C-alpha positions as YAML, in Angstrom:
chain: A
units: angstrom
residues:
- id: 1
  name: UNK
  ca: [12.47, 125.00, 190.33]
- id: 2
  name: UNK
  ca: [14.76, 124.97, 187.68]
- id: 3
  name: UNK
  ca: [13.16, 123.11, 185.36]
- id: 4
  name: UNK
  ca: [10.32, 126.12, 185.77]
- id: 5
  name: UNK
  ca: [12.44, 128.71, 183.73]
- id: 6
  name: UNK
  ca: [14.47, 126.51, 181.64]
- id: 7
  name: UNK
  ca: [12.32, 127.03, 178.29]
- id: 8
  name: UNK
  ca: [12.22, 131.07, 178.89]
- id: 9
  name: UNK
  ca: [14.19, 132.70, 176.07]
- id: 10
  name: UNK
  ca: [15.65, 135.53, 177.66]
- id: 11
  name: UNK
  ca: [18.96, 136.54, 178.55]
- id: 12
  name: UNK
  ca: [17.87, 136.45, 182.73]
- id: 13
  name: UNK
  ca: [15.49, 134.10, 184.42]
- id: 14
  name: UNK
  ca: [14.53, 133.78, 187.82]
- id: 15
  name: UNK
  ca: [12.49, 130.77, 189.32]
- id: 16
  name: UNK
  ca: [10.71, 130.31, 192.96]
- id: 17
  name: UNK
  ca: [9.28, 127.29, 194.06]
- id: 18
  name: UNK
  ca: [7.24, 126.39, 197.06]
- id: 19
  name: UNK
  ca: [6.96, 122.66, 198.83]
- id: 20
  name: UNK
  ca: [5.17, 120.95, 201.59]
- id: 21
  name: UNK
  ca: [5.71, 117.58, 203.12]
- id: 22
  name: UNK
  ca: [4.54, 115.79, 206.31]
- id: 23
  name: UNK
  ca: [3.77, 119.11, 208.14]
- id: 24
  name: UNK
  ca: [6.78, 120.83, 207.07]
- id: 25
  name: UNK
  ca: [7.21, 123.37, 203.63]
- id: 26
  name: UNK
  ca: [9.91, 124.93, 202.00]
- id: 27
  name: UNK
  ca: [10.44, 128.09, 199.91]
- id: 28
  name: UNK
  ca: [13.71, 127.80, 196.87]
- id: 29
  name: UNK
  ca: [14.50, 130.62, 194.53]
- id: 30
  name: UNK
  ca: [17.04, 130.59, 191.63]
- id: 31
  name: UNK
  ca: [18.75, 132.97, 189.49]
- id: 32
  name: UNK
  ca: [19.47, 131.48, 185.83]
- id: 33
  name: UNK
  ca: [21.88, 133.98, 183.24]
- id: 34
  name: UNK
  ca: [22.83, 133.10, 179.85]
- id: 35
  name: UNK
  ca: [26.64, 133.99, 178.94]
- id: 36
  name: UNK
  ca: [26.53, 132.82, 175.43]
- id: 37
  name: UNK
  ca: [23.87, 131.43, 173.53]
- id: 38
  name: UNK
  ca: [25.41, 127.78, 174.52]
- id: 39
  name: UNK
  ca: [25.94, 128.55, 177.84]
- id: 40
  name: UNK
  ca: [23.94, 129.45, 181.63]
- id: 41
  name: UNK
  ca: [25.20, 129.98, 185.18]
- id: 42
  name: UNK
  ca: [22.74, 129.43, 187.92]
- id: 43
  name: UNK
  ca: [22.16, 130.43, 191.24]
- id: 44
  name: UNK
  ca: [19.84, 129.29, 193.74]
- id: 45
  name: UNK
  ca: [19.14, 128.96, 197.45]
- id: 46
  name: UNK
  ca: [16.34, 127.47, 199.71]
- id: 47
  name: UNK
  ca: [14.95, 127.56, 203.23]
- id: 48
  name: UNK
  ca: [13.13, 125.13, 205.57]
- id: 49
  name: UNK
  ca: [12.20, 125.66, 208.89]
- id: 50
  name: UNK
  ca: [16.03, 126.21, 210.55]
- id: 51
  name: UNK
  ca: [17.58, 124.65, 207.20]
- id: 52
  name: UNK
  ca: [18.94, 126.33, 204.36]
- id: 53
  name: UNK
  ca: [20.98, 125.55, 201.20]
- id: 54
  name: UNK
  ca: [22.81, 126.94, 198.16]
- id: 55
  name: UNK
  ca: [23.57, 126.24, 195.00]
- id: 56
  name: UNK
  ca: [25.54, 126.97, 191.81]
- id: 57
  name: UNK
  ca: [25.50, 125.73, 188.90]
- id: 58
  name: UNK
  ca: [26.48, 125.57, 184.71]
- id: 59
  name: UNK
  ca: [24.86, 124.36, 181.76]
- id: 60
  name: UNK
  ca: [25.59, 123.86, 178.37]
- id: 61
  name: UNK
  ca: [24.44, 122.96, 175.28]
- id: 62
  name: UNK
  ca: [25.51, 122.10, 171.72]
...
């Protein structure tokens, strides 16, 4: 999912991503801001069935 916004050159992104595997799927979506022009924090979150996750993360660049 991330990898889905990462070339968008805008101050906000958000990402969703969908997945299936042996009778089972999956729904992620991700939040992506840019707090400098080297700099992102993301948030993101998914659900499967009774399963869920979340994330956070930072990236950087130079």
């Amino acid at each position: 999912m991330s990898a889905s916004v990462a070339g968008i050159a805008s101050q906000n992104r958000v990402g969703a991503g969908v997945g299936f595997q042996n009778g089972e799927s999956a729904l992620s979506v991700g939040y992506q801001r840019a707090i400098s022009p080297r700099a992102t924090v993301t948030v993101g979150g998914a659900l499967s069935g009774d399963d869920s996750s979340i994330g956070v993360g930072a990236g950087f660049g130079w």
